[in-house]
Short mmCIF file of C-alpha atoms and ligand atoms in Angstrom, two decimals:
data_model
loop_
_atom_site.label_atom_id
_atom_site.label_comp_id
_atom_site.label_asym_id
_atom_site.label_seq_id
_atom_site.Cartn_x
_atom_site.Cartn_y
_atom_site.Cartn_z
CA MET A 1 121.19 118.77 202.78
CA SER A 2 117.46 120.25 202.10
CA ASP A 3 115.18 118.29 199.95
CA LYS A 4 114.78 120.91 197.53
CA PRO A 5 117.21 120.80 194.64
CA LEU A 6 120.02 123.34 194.43
CA LEU A 7 119.05 124.22 190.88
CA GLN A 8 115.82 123.46 189.01
CA VAL A 9 115.51 124.55 185.52
CA LYS A 10 111.68 124.57 184.29
CA ASP A 11 110.70 124.90 180.69
CA LEU A 12 113.45 127.40 179.90
CA LYS A 13 113.17 129.11 176.64
CA THR A 14 116.06 131.26 175.32
CA TYR A 15 115.55 132.65 171.64
CA PHE A 16 117.74 134.71 169.36
CA PHE A 17 116.32 137.59 167.35
CA THR A 18 118.26 138.00 163.98
CA ALA A 19 117.37 139.69 160.84
CA SER A 20 116.27 136.54 159.02
CA GLY A 21 114.06 135.40 161.95
CA THR A 22 113.84 134.33 165.49
CA ALA A 23 116.08 131.21 166.46
CA LYS A 24 114.55 128.97 169.15
CA ALA A 25 117.84 127.94 170.28
CA VAL A 26 116.66 126.81 173.88
CA ASP A 27 112.87 125.91 173.75
CA GLY A 28 111.81 123.80 176.41
CA VAL A 29 114.69 122.55 178.81
CA THR A 30 113.95 121.02 182.08
CA PHE A 31 116.09 119.47 184.82
CA SER A 32 117.07 119.60 188.51
CA LEU A 33 120.53 119.18 190.27
CA ASP A 34 121.35 118.69 193.66
CA SER A 35 124.15 119.89 195.68
CA GLY A 36 127.44 117.76 195.42
CA LYS A 37 125.97 116.21 192.21
CA THR A 38 126.93 116.39 188.60
CA LEU A 39 124.62 116.70 185.66
CA GLY A 40 126.03 115.89 182.05
CA ILE A 41 124.37 117.69 179.11
CA VAL A 42 124.86 115.89 175.85
CA GLY A 43 123.50 116.43 172.24
CA GLU A 44 124.57 117.18 168.77
CA SER A 45 126.57 120.35 167.99
CA GLY A 46 123.91 123.20 167.88
CA SER A 47 121.44 121.55 170.15
CA GLY A 48 121.31 124.21 172.81
CA LYS A 49 123.97 122.97 175.41
CA SER A 50 126.06 126.21 175.50
CA VAL A 51 123.07 128.42 175.22
CA THR A 52 121.37 126.63 178.13
CA SER A 53 124.58 126.91 180.33
CA ASN A 54 124.88 130.80 179.30
CA SER A 55 121.36 131.27 179.99
CA ILE A 56 122.00 130.22 183.66
CA MET A 57 124.78 132.46 184.07
CA ARG A 58 122.90 135.17 181.99
CA LEU A 59 125.71 135.53 179.63
CA LEU A 60 123.81 136.12 176.55
CA PRO A 61 124.40 138.52 173.55
CA LYS A 62 122.31 141.52 173.13
CA ASN A 63 120.08 139.65 170.45
CA GLY A 64 119.59 136.76 172.89
CA LYS A 65 116.75 136.70 175.32
CA ILE A 66 115.38 134.28 178.13
CA VAL A 67 111.54 134.43 176.93
CA GLY A 68 110.27 131.77 179.13
CA GLY A 69 110.56 129.41 181.91
CA GLU A 70 112.39 129.33 185.35
CA ILE A 71 115.97 128.82 186.59
CA LEU A 72 115.35 128.21 190.32
CA PHE A 73 118.83 128.40 192.38
CA GLU A 74 118.17 128.24 195.94
CA ASP A 75 115.54 130.92 196.50
CA LYS A 76 116.01 133.05 193.47
CA ASP A 77 114.66 132.74 189.74
CA LEU A 78 118.13 133.69 187.83
CA ALA A 79 115.93 134.16 184.77
CA LYS A 80 114.64 137.21 186.37
CA VAL A 81 117.13 138.61 188.91
CA LYS A 82 118.53 142.13 188.24
CA MET A 83 121.79 141.96 186.70
CA SER A 84 123.54 143.71 189.53
CA GLU A 85 122.31 140.78 191.60
CA MET A 86 123.52 138.34 189.06
CA LEU A 87 126.98 139.70 189.24
CA GLU A 88 127.12 138.98 192.87
CA ILE A 89 126.17 135.55 192.30
CA ARG A 90 128.62 134.82 189.37
CA GLY A 91 131.88 133.62 190.62
CA LYS A 92 130.65 133.38 194.31
CA ASP A 93 127.87 131.02 193.97
CA ILE A 94 128.24 129.94 190.54
CA SER A 95 131.51 129.64 188.37
CA MET A 96 131.84 128.71 184.85
CA ILE A 97 134.71 126.81 183.11
CA PHE A 98 134.92 127.37 179.40
CA GLN A 99 136.28 125.04 176.64
CA ASP A 100 139.41 127.15 175.87
CA PRO A 101 141.26 128.21 178.70
CA MET A 102 142.88 131.30 176.94
CA THR A 103 139.34 132.68 176.78
CA SER A 104 139.37 133.01 180.54
CA LEU A 105 142.87 134.04 181.15
CA ASP A 106 144.24 137.30 180.35
CA PRO A 107 147.62 137.02 178.45
CA VAL A 108 149.07 140.35 179.78
CA PHE A 109 148.62 139.42 183.61
CA THR A 110 150.49 136.81 185.53
CA ILE A 111 148.72 133.62 186.73
CA GLY A 112 149.06 134.90 190.33
CA ASN A 113 147.49 138.44 189.62
CA GLN A 114 144.36 136.81 188.04
CA ILE A 115 143.87 134.13 190.80
CA MET A 116 144.26 136.98 193.21
CA GLU A 117 141.86 139.19 191.25
CA VAL A 118 139.33 136.42 191.49
CA ILE A 119 139.64 135.82 195.13
CA ASN A 120 139.53 139.49 195.88
CA ALA A 121 136.43 139.95 193.92
CA HIS A 122 134.06 138.47 196.61
CA GLN A 123 136.14 138.39 199.70
CA LYS A 124 138.41 141.22 201.51
CA LEU A 125 141.47 139.83 202.13
CA SER A 126 145.02 141.73 202.49
CA LYS A 127 147.36 141.38 199.63
CA LYS A 128 149.42 138.80 201.77
CA GLU A 129 146.56 136.71 202.48
CA ALA A 130 145.49 136.69 198.86
CA ARG A 131 148.76 135.51 197.86
CA GLU A 132 148.79 132.71 200.19
CA LYS A 133 145.40 131.79 198.97
CA ALA A 134 146.51 131.81 195.48
CA ILE A 135 149.33 129.50 196.27
CA GLN A 136 146.88 127.33 197.99
CA VAL A 137 144.81 127.20 194.72
CA LEU A 138 147.90 126.28 192.78
CA GLN A 139 148.76 123.49 195.08
CA MET A 140 145.23 122.32 195.26
CA VAL A 141 145.20 121.87 191.27
CA GLY A 142 148.47 120.07 191.45
CA ILE A 143 150.85 122.55 190.08
CA SER A 144 154.20 122.28 191.49
CA ASP A 145 156.57 125.08 192.74
CA PRO A 146 153.51 127.20 193.19
CA GLU A 147 155.27 130.34 194.57
CA GLN A 148 157.60 130.77 191.44
CA ARG A 149 154.63 129.62 189.11
CA LEU A 150 152.49 132.56 190.38
CA LYS A 151 154.76 134.98 188.48
CA ALA A 152 154.39 133.06 185.17
CA TYR A 153 152.06 134.19 182.36
CA PRO A 154 149.37 132.22 180.89
CA HIS A 155 151.49 131.54 177.86
CA GLU A 156 154.43 129.80 179.78
CA PHE A 157 151.80 127.03 180.84
CA SER A 158 150.78 123.92 178.78
CA GLY A 159 147.26 123.60 177.84
CA GLY A 160 146.41 121.17 180.69
CA MET A 161 147.97 123.38 183.31
CA ARG A 162 145.99 126.24 182.07
CA GLN A 163 142.92 124.44 182.42
CA ARG A 164 143.82 123.40 185.92
CA VAL A 165 144.36 127.07 186.96
CA ILE A 166 140.96 127.68 185.55
CA ILE A 167 139.48 125.00 187.69
CA GLY A 168 141.43 126.47 190.70
CA MET A 169 140.14 129.77 190.03
CA ALA A 170 136.33 128.30 189.63
CA ILE A 171 136.61 126.48 192.89
CA ALA A 172 138.63 129.16 194.83
CA CYS A 173 135.61 131.11 196.17
CA GLN A 174 133.85 127.61 197.04
CA PRO A 175 130.86 128.18 194.48
CA LYS A 176 127.82 125.96 194.88
CA LEU A 177 127.74 125.16 191.19
CA ILE A 178 130.38 125.00 188.65
CA ILE A 179 129.12 124.95 185.18
CA ALA A 180 132.10 123.46 182.81
CA ASP A 181 131.21 123.66 179.12
CA GLU A 182 133.57 120.99 177.44
CA PRO A 183 136.28 121.88 179.88
CA THR A 184 138.59 119.14 178.38
CA THR A 185 137.66 119.34 174.57
CA ALA A 186 140.97 121.18 173.66
CA LEU A 187 143.26 118.76 175.78
CA ASP A 188 144.66 115.41 174.65
CA VAL A 189 143.16 112.25 176.01
CA THR A 190 145.50 111.64 179.12
CA VAL A 191 145.32 115.24 180.25
CA GLN A 192 141.63 115.19 179.72
CA ALA A 193 141.30 112.37 182.18
CA GLN A 194 143.67 113.98 184.86
CA VAL A 195 141.62 117.34 184.46
CA LEU A 196 138.34 115.45 185.11
CA ASP A 197 139.78 113.51 187.95
CA LEU A 198 141.10 116.62 189.53
CA LEU A 199 137.33 118.24 189.00
CA LYS A 200 135.73 115.23 190.69
CA ASN A 201 138.09 114.83 193.67
CA LEU A 202 137.72 118.73 194.36
CA GLN A 203 134.00 118.18 194.01
CA LYS A 204 134.27 115.48 196.86
CA GLU A 205 136.11 117.83 199.07
CA THR A 206 133.83 120.98 198.47
CA GLY A 207 130.62 119.45 197.89
CA THR A 208 129.89 121.66 194.94
CA ALA A 209 127.22 120.59 192.24
CA ILE A 210 128.64 120.40 188.61
CA ILE A 211 126.95 120.83 185.11
CA LEU A 212 129.15 119.18 182.58
CA VAL A 213 128.54 119.77 178.89
CA THR A 214 130.26 117.32 176.66
CA HIS A 215 130.05 115.59 173.59
CA ASN A 216 131.54 112.24 175.11
CA LEU A 217 129.26 109.88 176.52
CA GLY A 218 132.37 107.93 178.08
CA VAL A 219 132.97 111.16 180.07
CA VAL A 220 129.35 111.12 181.27
CA TRP A 221 129.56 107.61 182.34
CA ARG A 222 132.65 108.39 184.39
CA MET A 223 131.79 111.72 185.81
CA CYS A 224 127.89 112.05 186.09
CA ASP A 225 124.96 111.03 188.24
CA THR A 226 122.37 112.30 185.83
CA VAL A 227 122.38 113.33 182.45
CA MET A 228 119.89 115.34 180.14
CA VAL A 229 119.81 114.75 176.32
CA MET A 230 118.98 117.72 174.31
CA TYR A 231 117.94 117.90 170.75
CA ALA A 232 117.39 121.05 168.78
CA GLY A 233 116.90 123.18 171.75
CA LYS A 234 114.66 120.84 173.82
CA THR A 235 115.27 118.27 176.77
CA VAL A 236 114.27 114.81 175.04
CA GLU A 237 115.38 112.72 177.92
CA TYR A 238 116.70 113.27 181.40
CA ALA A 239 117.66 110.34 183.82
CA GLU A 240 119.90 109.06 186.23
CA VAL A 241 123.02 107.87 184.26
CA LYS A 242 122.79 104.18 185.13
CA ASP A 243 119.03 104.47 184.15
CA LEU A 244 119.56 106.13 180.77
CA TYR A 245 122.25 103.60 179.74
CA ALA A 246 120.20 100.77 180.78
CA ASN A 247 116.68 102.03 180.01
CA ALA A 248 116.96 104.71 177.35
CA ARG A 249 113.37 105.45 176.06
CA HIS A 250 113.63 108.17 173.36
CA PRO A 251 114.72 107.46 169.78
CA TYR A 252 117.13 110.08 169.65
CA THR A 253 119.00 108.80 172.81
CA TRP A 254 119.09 105.34 171.00
CA GLY A 255 120.94 106.80 168.20
CA LEU A 256 123.37 108.65 170.39
CA LEU A 257 124.05 105.52 172.42
CA LYS A 258 124.54 103.41 169.48
CA SER A 259 126.99 106.01 167.87
CA MET A 260 129.34 105.52 170.91
CA PRO A 261 132.34 103.37 170.01
CA LYS A 262 132.89 100.35 172.49
CA VAL A 263 136.26 98.40 172.77
CA THR A 264 134.36 95.32 171.59
CA ASP A 265 133.45 96.78 168.15
CA ASP A 266 134.58 95.56 164.90
CA PRO A 267 136.80 97.98 163.60
CA ASN A 268 135.81 97.12 159.97
CA VAL A 269 132.10 97.90 160.76
CA PRO A 270 131.44 101.81 160.66
CA LEU A 271 130.01 103.21 163.71
CA ALA A 272 126.05 103.98 163.53
CA SER A 273 125.00 107.31 163.00
CA ILE A 274 121.53 108.97 162.83
CA PRO A 275 120.80 109.95 159.19
CA GLY A 276 119.63 113.18 158.49
CA THR A 277 120.18 116.67 160.08
CA PRO A 278 118.70 118.73 162.84
CA PRO A 279 115.92 121.21 161.78
CA ASP A 280 116.44 124.84 161.27
CA LEU A 281 115.89 126.37 164.62
CA LYS A 282 113.91 129.28 163.12
CA LEU A 283 111.26 126.92 161.94
CA THR A 284 110.89 124.48 164.84
CA GLY A 285 107.71 124.26 166.81
CA GLY A 286 104.28 122.66 166.19
CA SER A 287 105.92 119.12 165.73
CA CYS A 288 108.53 117.00 167.46
CA ASN A 289 111.70 118.47 166.39
CA PHE A 290 113.14 114.92 165.76
CA HIS A 291 110.16 113.65 163.69
CA ASN A 292 112.18 113.88 160.25
CA ARG A 293 114.97 111.84 161.52
CA CYS A 294 112.86 109.39 163.57
CA LYS A 295 112.34 105.90 162.01
CA TYR A 296 109.11 105.64 164.26
CA CYS A 297 107.68 109.01 163.43
CA GLN A 298 103.63 108.76 163.06
CA GLU A 299 101.16 111.53 162.24
CA ILE A 300 100.98 112.96 165.52
CA CYS A 301 104.64 113.71 165.65
CA MET A 302 104.40 116.03 162.67
CA LYS A 303 101.56 117.85 164.25
CA GLU A 304 102.27 118.14 168.11
CA SER A 305 105.49 118.65 170.15
CA PRO A 306 105.51 115.92 172.75
CA GLU A 307 105.43 116.84 176.29
CA MET A 308 107.88 115.92 178.96
CA LYS A 309 106.67 112.96 180.84
CA GLU A 310 108.15 111.18 183.93
CA VAL A 311 108.02 107.48 182.95
CA ALA A 312 109.87 106.11 185.85
CA PRO A 313 110.94 107.89 189.09
CA ASN A 314 113.28 110.81 188.14
CA HIS A 315 113.24 109.71 184.44
CA PHE A 316 111.60 111.87 182.01
CA VAL A 317 111.15 111.76 178.23
CA ALA A 318 109.54 113.85 175.53
CA CYS A 319 108.09 111.32 173.17
CA HIS A 320 104.49 110.82 172.05
CA PHE A 321 105.10 107.04 172.45
CA SER A 322 105.72 104.84 175.45
CA LYS A 323 108.29 102.23 175.49
CA GLU A 324 105.77 99.61 174.84
CA GLU A 325 104.35 101.62 171.77
CA LEU A 326 107.64 101.82 170.25
CA GLU A 327 108.44 98.25 170.89
CA LYS A 328 105.29 97.39 168.96
CA MET A 329 106.60 99.46 165.97
CA GLY A 330 109.84 97.56 166.22
CA GLY A 331 111.49 100.09 168.06
CA SER A 332 114.47 99.37 170.39
CA ILE A 333 117.88 100.49 170.90
CA ASP A 334 119.22 97.40 168.79
CA GLU A 335 117.12 98.72 165.95
N1 ATP B 1 124.21 134.88 169.06
C1 ATP B 1 123.34 134.07 168.45
N2 ATP B 1 122.42 134.50 167.48
C2 ATP B 1 121.82 133.66 166.73
N3 ATP B 1 121.89 132.32 166.97
C3 ATP B 1 122.64 131.74 167.97
C4 ATP B 1 123.54 132.79 168.70
N4 ATP B 1 124.27 131.87 169.48
C5 ATP B 1 123.79 130.76 169.42
N5 ATP B 1 122.96 130.55 168.37
C6 ATP B 1 122.38 129.46 167.95
O1 ATP B 1 121.87 128.72 168.87
C7 ATP B 1 121.86 127.22 168.69
C8 ATP B 1 122.42 126.62 169.98
O2 ATP B 1 123.92 126.84 170.08
P1 ATP B 1 124.84 126.40 171.16
O3 ATP B 1 126.12 126.81 171.19
O4 ATP B 1 124.23 126.09 172.36
O5 ATP B 1 124.99 124.98 170.68
P2 ATP B 1 125.78 123.63 171.53
O6 ATP B 1 124.91 122.65 171.89
O7 ATP B 1 126.48 124.25 172.49
O8 ATP B 1 126.88 122.97 170.10
P3 ATP B 1 128.31 122.62 170.45
O9 ATP B 1 128.23 121.37 170.71
O10 ATP B 1 128.79 122.91 168.69
O11 ATP B 1 128.94 123.62 171.39
C9 ATP B 1 122.69 127.24 167.46
O12 ATP B 1 122.06 126.83 166.37
C10 ATP B 1 123.53 128.47 167.24
O13 ATP B 1 123.28 128.72 165.92
MG1 MG B 2 128.47 124.68 172.88
#
């Protein structure tokens, strides 16, 4: 493995231009990811997790544009490559798994046809070879009787099976990176765990890197090596998972960690939540986006957006105040 990360996203900005103003959906996202590793992206609904993922894939609607930053993937900047080049990269080097498998599967074609189409998109195989490869894909994702199942239509599969097929299709071309945007949210808890285990095991075999967007911090703990916390379009904290759980530095991350249920919780005590709501993304800028909800907000927080700082090796935080300064104000994860 080379020393250079597989993917480096630096100060990415993706804005949406609407009749009522410019929404800064992604407004300073920074992280890196090595081959074979998994990055979790967490943050409240609307914080820009999907827009970040879709920017890497360059899957943005007409009114959405990458207006700044870099997406360095191997030796290319995906923020700037031509669309024709991006089409080559999609599916071959980077695959995406969406929350709802029905958005990726076409109801009028058989499962077999759809897997073969993906396989054929980037490699020239005979029909027989493609069919054999499709059977292997179904076997790989644990679907029994694969020869028969190739003839089935998506509606004949359960939600969990459909998501297994999608994972198989994503992995079939041995991409270097898989972006999974809430891949198991639509599934029940047991199936969720099976699908995530499958993804992790396939990752061990293929060495692919994964970006996993999730609301579930338990999933991050189980699956990820590093984690990026997003708030209102910005990276507020990025660290190795163990470090983040042991040493979270940003007041928003504290709130997020406190809102995670634990087995030892008293069921009569309601879970902690962060009071207030995120800002309107058309109005952000010129202050810390979290200032109106932060217990430790000071004058500077209302006037300047904090820069990302490396506070410990590979641990980045965007807060005007250090851990010690926050502690002096009475700040800690237990407050
Ligand atoms: N086409 C669009 N036009 C204008 N604004 C958009 C568009 N698409 C997304 N946004 C805005 O970008 C912001 C970030 O959205 P995004 O879908 O990335 O959130 P998310 O973190 O993935 O949330 P969730 O957890 O609910 O999936 C939201 O405020 C959303 O309203
Ligand atoms: Mg989303």
